[in-house]
Every structure is written in C-alpha cells, then in structure tokens.
mmCIF file of C-alpha atoms in Angstrom:
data_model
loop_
_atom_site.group_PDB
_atom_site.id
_atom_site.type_symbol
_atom_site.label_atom_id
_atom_site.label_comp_id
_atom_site.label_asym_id
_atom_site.label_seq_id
_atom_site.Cartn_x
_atom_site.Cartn_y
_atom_site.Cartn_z
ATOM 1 C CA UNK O 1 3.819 -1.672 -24.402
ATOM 2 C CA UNK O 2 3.838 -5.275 -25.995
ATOM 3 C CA UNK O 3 4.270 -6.819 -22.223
ATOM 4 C CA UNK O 4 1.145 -4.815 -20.739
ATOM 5 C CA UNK O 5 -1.304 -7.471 -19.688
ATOM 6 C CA UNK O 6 -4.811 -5.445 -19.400
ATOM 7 C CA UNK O 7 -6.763 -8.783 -18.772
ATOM 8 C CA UNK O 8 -4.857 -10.793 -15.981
ATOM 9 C CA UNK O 9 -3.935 -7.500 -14.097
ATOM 10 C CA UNK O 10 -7.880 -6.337 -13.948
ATOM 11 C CA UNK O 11 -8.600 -9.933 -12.698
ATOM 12 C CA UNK O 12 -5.650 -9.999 -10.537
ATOM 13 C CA UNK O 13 -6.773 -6.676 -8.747
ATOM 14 C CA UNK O 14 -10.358 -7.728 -8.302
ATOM 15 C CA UNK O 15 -9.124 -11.032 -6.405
ATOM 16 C CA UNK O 16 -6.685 -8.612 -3.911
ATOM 17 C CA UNK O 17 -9.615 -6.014 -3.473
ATOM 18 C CA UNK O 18 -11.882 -8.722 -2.722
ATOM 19 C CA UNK O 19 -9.420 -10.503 -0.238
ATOM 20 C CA UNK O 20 -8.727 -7.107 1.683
ATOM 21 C CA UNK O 21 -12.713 -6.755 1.807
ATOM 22 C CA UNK O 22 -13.153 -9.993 2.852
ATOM 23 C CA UNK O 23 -10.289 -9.474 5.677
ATOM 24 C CA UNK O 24 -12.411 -6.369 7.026
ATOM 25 C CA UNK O 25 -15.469 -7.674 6.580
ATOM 26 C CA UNK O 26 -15.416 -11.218 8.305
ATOM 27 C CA UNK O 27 -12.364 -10.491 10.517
ATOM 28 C CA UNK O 28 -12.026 -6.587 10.840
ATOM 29 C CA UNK O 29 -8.676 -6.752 9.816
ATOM 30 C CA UNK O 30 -6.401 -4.690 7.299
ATOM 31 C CA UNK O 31 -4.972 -6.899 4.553
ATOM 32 C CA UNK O 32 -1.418 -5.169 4.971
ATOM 33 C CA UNK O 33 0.842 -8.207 4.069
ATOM 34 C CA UNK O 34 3.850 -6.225 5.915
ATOM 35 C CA UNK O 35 2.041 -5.692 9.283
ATOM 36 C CA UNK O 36 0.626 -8.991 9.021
ATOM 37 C CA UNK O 37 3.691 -10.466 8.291
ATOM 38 C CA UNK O 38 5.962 -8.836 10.936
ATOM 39 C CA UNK O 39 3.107 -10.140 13.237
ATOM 40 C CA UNK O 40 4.181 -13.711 12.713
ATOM 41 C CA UNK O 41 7.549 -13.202 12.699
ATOM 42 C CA UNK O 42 7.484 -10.468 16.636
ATOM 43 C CA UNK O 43 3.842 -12.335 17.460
ATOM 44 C CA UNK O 44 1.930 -9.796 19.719
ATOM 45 C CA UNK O 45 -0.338 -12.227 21.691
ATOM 46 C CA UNK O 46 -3.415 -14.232 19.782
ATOM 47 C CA UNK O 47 -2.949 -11.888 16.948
ATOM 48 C CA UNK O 48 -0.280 -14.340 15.674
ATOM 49 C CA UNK O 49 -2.910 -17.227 14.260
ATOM 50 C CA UNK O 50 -5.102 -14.961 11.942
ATOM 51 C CA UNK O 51 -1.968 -13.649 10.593
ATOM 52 C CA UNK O 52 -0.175 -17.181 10.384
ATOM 53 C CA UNK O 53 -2.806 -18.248 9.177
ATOM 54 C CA UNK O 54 -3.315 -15.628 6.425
ATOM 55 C CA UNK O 55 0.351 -16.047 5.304
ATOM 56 C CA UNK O 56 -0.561 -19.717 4.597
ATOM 57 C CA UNK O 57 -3.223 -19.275 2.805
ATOM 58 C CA UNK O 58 -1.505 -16.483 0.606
ATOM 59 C CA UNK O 59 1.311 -19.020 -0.229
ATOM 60 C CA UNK O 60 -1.553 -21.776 -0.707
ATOM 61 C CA UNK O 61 -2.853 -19.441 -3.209
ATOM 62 C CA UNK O 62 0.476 -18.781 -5.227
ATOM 63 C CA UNK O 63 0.635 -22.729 -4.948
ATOM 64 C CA UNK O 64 -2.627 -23.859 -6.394
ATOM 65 C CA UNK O 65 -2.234 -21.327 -9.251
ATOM 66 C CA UNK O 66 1.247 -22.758 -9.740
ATOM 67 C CA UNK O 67 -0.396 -26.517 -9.577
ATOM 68 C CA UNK O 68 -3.401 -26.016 -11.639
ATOM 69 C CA UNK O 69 -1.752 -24.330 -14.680
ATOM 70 C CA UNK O 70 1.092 -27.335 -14.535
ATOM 71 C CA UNK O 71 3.496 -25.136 -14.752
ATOM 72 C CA UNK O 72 5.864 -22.894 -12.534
ATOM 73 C CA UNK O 73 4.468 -18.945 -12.136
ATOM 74 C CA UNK O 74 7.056 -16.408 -14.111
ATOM 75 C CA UNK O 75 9.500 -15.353 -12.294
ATOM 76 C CA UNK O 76 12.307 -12.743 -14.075
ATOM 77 C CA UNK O 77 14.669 -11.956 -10.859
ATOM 78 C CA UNK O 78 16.144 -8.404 -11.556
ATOM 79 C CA UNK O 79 19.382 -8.184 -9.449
ATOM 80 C CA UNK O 80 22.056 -10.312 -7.934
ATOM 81 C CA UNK O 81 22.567 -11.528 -3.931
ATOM 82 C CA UNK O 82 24.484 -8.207 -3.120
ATOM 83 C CA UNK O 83 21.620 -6.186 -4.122
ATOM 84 C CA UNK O 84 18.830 -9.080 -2.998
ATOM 85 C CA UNK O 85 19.979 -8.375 0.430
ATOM 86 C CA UNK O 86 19.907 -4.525 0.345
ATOM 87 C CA UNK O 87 16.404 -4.488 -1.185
ATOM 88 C CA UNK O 88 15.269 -6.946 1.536
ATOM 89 C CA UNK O 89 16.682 -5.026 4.452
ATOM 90 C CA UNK O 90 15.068 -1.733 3.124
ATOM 91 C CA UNK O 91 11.639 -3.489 2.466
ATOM 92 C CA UNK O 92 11.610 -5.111 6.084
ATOM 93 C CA UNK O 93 12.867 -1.864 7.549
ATOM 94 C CA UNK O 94 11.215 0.477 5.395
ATOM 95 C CA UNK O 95 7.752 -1.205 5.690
ATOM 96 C CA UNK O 96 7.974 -1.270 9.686
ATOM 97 C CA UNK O 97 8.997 2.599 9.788
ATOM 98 C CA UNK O 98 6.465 3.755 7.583
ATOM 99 C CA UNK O 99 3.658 1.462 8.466
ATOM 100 C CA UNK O 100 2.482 -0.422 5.337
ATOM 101 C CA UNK O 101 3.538 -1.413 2.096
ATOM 102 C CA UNK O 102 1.267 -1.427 -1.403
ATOM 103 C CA UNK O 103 -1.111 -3.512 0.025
ATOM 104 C CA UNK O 104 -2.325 -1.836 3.612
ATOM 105 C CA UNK O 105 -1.622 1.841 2.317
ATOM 106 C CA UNK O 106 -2.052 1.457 -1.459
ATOM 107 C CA UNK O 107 -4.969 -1.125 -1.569
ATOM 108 C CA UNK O 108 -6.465 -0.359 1.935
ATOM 109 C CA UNK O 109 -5.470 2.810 3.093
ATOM 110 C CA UNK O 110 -6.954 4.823 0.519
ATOM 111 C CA UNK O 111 -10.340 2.958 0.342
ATOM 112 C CA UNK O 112 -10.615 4.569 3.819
ATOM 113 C CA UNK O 113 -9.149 8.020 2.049
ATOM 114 C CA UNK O 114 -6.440 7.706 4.896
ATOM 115 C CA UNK O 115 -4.204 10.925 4.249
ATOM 116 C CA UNK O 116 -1.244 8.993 5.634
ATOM 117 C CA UNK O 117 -1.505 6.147 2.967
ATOM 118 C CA UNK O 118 -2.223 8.620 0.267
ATOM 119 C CA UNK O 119 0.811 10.140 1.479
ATOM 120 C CA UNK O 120 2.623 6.558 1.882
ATOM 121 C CA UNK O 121 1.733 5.420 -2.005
ATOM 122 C CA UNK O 122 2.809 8.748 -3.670
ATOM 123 C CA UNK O 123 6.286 8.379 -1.685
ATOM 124 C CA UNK O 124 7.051 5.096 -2.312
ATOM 125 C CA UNK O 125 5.482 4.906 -6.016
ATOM 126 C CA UNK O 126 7.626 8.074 -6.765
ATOM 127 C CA UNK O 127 10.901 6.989 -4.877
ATOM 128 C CA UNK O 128 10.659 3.654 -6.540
ATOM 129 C CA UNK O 129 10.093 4.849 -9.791
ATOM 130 C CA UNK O 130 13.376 7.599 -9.423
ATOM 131 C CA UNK O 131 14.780 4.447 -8.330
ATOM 132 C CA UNK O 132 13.958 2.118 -11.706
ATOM 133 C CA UNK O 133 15.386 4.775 -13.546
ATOM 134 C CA UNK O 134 18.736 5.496 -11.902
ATOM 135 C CA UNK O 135 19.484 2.194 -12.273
ATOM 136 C CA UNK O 136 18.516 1.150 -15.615
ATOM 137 C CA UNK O 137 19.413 4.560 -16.984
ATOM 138 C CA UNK O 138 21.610 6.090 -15.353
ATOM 139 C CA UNK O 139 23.611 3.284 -14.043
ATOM 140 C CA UNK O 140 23.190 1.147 -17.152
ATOM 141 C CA UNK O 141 22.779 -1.875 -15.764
ATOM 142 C CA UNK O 142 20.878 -4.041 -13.145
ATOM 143 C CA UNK O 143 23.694 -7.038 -12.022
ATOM 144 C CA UNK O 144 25.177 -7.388 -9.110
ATOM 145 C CA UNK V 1 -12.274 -24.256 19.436
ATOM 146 C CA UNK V 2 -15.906 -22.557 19.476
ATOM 147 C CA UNK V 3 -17.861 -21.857 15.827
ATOM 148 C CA UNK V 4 -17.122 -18.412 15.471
ATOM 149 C CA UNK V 5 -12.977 -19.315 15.848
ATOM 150 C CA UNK V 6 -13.647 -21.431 13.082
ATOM 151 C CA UNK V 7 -15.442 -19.672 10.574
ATOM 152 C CA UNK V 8 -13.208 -16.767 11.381
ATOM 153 C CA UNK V 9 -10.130 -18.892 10.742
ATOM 154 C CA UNK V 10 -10.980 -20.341 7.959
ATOM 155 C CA UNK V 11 -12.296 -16.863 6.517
ATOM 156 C CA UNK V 12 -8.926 -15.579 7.142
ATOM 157 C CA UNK V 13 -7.488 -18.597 4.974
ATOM 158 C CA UNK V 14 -9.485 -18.070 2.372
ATOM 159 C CA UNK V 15 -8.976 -14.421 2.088
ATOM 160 C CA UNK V 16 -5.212 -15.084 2.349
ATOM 161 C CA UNK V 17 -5.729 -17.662 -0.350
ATOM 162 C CA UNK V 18 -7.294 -15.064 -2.800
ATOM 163 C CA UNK V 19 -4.662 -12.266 -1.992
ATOM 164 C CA UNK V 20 -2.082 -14.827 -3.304
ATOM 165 C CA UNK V 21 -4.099 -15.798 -6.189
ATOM 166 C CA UNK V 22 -4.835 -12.382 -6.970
ATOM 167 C CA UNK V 23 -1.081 -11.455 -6.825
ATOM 168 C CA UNK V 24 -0.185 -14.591 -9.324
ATOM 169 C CA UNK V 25 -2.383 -14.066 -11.133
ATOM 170 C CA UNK V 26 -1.966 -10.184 -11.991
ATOM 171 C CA UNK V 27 1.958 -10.951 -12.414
ATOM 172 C CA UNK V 28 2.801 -9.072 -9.724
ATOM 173 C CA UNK V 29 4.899 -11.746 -7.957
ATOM 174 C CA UNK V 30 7.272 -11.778 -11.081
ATOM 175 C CA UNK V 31 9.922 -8.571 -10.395
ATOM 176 C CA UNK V 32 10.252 -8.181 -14.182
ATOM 177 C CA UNK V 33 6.214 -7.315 -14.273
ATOM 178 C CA UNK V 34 6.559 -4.644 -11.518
ATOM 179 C CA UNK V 35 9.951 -2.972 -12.955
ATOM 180 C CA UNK V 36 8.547 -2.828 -16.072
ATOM 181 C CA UNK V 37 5.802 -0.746 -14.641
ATOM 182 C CA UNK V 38 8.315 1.234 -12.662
ATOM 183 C CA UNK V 39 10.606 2.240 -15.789
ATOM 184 C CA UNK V 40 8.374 4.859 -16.569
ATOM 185 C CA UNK V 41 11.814 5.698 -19.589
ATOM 186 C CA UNK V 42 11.682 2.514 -20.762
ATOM 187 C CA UNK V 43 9.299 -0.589 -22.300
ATOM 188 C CA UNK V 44 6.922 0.641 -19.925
ATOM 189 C CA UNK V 45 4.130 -2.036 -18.484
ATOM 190 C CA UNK V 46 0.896 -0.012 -17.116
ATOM 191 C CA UNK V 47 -0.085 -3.710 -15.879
ATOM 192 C CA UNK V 48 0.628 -2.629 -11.899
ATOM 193 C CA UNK V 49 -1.881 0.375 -12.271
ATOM 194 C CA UNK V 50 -4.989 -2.170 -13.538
ATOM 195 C CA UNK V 51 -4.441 -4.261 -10.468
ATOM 196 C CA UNK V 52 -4.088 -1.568 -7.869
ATOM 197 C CA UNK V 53 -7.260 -0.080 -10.177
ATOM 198 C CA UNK V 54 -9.095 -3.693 -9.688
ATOM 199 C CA UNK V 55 -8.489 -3.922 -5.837
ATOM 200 C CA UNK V 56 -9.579 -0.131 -5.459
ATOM 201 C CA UNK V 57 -12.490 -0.565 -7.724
ATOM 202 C CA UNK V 58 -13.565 -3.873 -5.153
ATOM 203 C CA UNK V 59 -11.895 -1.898 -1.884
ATOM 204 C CA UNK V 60 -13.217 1.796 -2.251
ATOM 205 C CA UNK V 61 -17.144 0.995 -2.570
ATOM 206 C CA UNK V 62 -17.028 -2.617 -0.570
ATOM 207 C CA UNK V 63 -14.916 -0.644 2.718
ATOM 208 C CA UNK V 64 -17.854 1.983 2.721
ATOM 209 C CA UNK V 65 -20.301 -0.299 2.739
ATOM 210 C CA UNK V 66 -18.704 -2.824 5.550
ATOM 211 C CA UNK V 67 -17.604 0.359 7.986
ATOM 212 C CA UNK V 68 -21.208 0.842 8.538
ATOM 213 C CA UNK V 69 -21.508 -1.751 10.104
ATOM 214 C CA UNK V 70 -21.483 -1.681 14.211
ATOM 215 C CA UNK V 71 -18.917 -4.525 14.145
ATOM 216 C CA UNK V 72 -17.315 -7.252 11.732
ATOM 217 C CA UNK V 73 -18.907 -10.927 11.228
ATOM 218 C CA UNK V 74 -16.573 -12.699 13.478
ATOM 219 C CA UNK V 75 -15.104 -9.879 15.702
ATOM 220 C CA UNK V 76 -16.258 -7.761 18.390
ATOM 221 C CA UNK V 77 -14.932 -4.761 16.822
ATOM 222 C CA UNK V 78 -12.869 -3.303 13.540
ATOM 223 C CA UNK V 79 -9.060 -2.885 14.085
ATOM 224 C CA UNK V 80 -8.093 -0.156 12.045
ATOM 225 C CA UNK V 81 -4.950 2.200 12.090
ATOM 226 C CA UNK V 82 -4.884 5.333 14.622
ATOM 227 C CA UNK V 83 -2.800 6.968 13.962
ATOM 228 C CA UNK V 84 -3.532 9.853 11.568
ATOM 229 C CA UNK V 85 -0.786 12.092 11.458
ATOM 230 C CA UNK V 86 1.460 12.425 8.179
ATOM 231 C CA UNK V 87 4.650 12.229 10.069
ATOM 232 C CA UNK V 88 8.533 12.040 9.100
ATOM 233 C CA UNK V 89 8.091 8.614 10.316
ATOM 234 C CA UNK V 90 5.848 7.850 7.661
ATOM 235 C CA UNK V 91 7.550 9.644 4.580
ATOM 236 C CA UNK V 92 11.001 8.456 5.663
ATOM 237 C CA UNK V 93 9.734 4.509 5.774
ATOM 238 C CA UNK V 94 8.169 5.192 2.631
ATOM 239 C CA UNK V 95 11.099 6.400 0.778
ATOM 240 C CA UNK V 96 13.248 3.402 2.152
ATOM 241 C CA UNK V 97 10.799 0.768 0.937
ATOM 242 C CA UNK V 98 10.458 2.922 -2.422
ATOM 243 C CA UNK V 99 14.441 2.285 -2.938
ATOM 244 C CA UNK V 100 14.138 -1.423 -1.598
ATOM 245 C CA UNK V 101 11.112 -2.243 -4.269
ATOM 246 C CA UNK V 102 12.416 -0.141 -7.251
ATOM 247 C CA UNK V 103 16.096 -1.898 -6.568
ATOM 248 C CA UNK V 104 14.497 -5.858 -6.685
ATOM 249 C CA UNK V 105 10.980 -5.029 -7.850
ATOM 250 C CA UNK V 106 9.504 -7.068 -4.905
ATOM 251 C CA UNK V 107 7.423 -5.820 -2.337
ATOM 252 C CA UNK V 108 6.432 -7.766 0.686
ATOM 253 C CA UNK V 109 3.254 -9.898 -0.485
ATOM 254 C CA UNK V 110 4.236 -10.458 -3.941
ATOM 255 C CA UNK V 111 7.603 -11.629 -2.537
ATOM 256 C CA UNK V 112 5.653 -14.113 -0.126
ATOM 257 C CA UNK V 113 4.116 -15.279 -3.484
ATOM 258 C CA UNK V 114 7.133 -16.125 -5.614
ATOM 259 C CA UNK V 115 8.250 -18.466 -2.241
ATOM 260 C CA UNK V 116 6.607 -20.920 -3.498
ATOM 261 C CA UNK V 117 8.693 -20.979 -6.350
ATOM 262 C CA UNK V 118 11.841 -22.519 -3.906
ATOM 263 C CA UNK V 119 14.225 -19.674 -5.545
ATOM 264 C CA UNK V 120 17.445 -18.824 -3.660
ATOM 265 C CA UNK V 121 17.326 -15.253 -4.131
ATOM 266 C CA UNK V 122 13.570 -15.225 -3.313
ATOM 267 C CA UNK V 123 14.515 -17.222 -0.175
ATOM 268 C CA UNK V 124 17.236 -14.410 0.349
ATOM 269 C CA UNK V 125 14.955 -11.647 0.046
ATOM 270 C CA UNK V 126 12.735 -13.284 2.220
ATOM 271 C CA UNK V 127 15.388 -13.541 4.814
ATOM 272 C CA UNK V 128 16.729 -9.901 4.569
ATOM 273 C CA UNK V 129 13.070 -8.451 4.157
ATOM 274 C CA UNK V 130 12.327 -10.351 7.812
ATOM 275 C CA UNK V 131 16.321 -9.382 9.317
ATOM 276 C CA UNK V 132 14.834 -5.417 8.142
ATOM 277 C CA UNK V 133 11.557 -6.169 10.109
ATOM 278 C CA UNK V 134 13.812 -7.502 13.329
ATOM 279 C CA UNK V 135 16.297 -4.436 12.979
ATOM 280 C CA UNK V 136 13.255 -2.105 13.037
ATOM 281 C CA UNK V 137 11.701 -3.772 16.038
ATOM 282 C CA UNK V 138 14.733 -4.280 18.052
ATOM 283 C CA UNK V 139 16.261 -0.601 17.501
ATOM 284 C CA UNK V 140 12.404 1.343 17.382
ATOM 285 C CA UNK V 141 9.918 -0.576 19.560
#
C-alpha cells in the first residue's frame, strides 16, 4: 500500500464535495461532469453556458494546480490507442445510457440517497474492478 | 447581462474550478492512481475511496441542508434528476462505463483534467469518450 496517499485524496474529496455543493447551492445544478459535458457538446438551449462554462473552469483548475506547483500533474497512461479508443467509446456511451458517471451518481446521487445512483456506483465500481483484474491478471498484461 | 447572470456565472466557474482542483489534487486525473485502486489483487491504492469519502463527507450533510431551501441562490428552482426507477437502462450503462474506466482508468471529469496535460492519448480519449456521447444521442434520443 506504499502508493496510498491518505492526505491529498481527503483534501482532494473535500474540494469535489464542496464544488458539487456549491453547483446546487448557487446554481441548482448536479455536478455530473458526463451530463454536463454531453450538454456542451448536443447543447439543449441556454443550458449550454453554465455547463461551458463549468468545463472551463474545471480545466482552469487542473491548469493552475499544474502552474503553481511548476511542474506537470502525474500522469501514468495505462493502455495503448487501440484500447484508448474502446475505453472512450464505452465511457461516452456508457455514461449517456446509464445517466451519470462517479461524479453525478457516486458524489451526488447518493447525497440525495438516490436508489438509482446507489445502484449506478455498485455496478460500475464492481464491473470496473472485474475489469482491472481480468486484465492485469488474467490477461497478464495492459499494452495495446 | 443582469447581476444575478453574473454572479451565477461566475459561481459556476468557480465551482468548476474547484472540481478540477479537487480532482488534481486527489490524483485522480492520473489513470495509474485510479487502477491502482481498482486492482483490488494487486498493489492495491485505497486513495479513490478517501476522495469519494471527502466529497460525501462535504455532499451528504451540505445537500440536506441546501434542499431545504424553497429555491437555489441564483435560480428559480433546483434541477434535479426524475427519474427514479432502477431500470435496465441504468444497470446496462453502468456496466459499459465500468469496462470503459477499469480498461483506461479514466472516467469523464478526471479525463477533462489530464487535458490540460496536451497528451495524445488523453486527446484520444477525449475524442472517443465525446464520438460515445454522439453515438448514444444519435441512435437513443
């Protein structure tokens, strides 16, 4: 467990929590980066701008983390193109079919004890996890 | 643009700007962090549970609390989900984007994240995460 990072993931979590609550809050919104996300790409009416606008500031964020610390954030890719492109596809579709991803079911689904977004996190934290371990051990390997 | 589009657009920045800090941060927009949490047989990293633990610990009270109110600071009204159904819908979308995450170890905001990095395969994600969006919307909506 030499890589578990109790500290920065606590802090990390806070600063999500309190971005979803501030979403809600000033906005009424759910912070679901997928929804918001497909909503700039298919804009549904004046819904576009907070979303666009969220977006930016999320990659703003990323940015002035990046900028501050002088140095580029880790980044440990896992697979090749071939399987880049799968993953993508199945995210994007995925996401869309069942409504949220880790953020609007995992981080604000179940604050609202949604059933569907308990329902959502155990499916996709299981599957994913299944997943992990077909490939790594099962398949032996993680390039393509 | 009146005062209230203002302050709610620049509320929404901000709160966009400390989701993205928050995923930085927490590691989350590096794949190896999140696999590592995933490979429950291997070197496993419990990092992933502390930050969904942090925004829950922030979300679960701080949700309460705002849903009493009769509407949100800058809105009319709160625009939350309807639906409420567990449906096949739901568990089958699930399951996809459980493959898709486990396979790359990206999910869609911590992929939004690492763009700022310029990588190629983050780029390519990107691009294949929005052509999965697009598929969905032109075959489902």
């Amino acid at each position: 467990m030499e890589n578990f990072t109790p500290v920065t993931a606590l802090l990390g979590g806070l600063l999500i929590g309190t971005a979803a609550t501030l979403t809600l809050w000033a906005n009424g919104r759910i912070a679901g980066i997928s929804g918001i996300l497909s909503g700039v790409i298919v804009p549904r009416g004046r819904d576009a701008v907070w979303r666009l606008l969220f977006v930016l500031g999320l990659l703003s964020g990323a940015l002035a983390y990046a900028l501050l610390r002088g140095q580029p954030t880790p980044l440990d890719l896992q697979v090749g193109p071939g399987l880049t492109i799968v993953a993508g596809l199945l995210v994007g579709f995925g996401t869309r079919l069942g409504s949220g991803c880790t953020s609007g079911h995992g981080i604000c689904g179940l604050a609202r004890f949604s059933r569907r977004s308990f329902t959502a996190t155990l499916t996709f934290m299981l599957v994913a996890i299944i997943t992990v371990f077909v490939m790594r051990h099962l398949m032996g390997g993680t390039a393509a | 643009m009146s005062t209230v589009t203002n302050r709610a657009n620049l509320s929404i920045f901000v709160a966009g700007f400390l989701f993205g800090l928050g995923l930085v941060v927490s590691g989350m927009s590096n794949p190896a962090k999140v696999v590592g949490f995933l490979d429950v047989a291997g070197n496993w990293d419990p990092s992933l549970i502390l930050v969904m633990g942090g925004g829950l610990l922030v979300t679960v009270p701080a949700f309460h609390l705002v849903l009493k109110n009769s509407q949100p600071l800058f809105e009319e009204k709160f625009f939350l989900p309807t639906l409420k159904a567990v449906d096949s819908k739901l568990v089958a979308g699930a399951v996809l984007f459980g493959i898709g995450w486990g396979i790359a170890g990206f999910c869609p905001g911590p992929a939004l994240a690492a763009l700022v990095s310029l990588n190629p395969l983050v780029l390519l994600f990107l691009a294949a995460m929005i052509g999965g969006m697009l598929l969905h919307h032109f075959l489902l909506e």
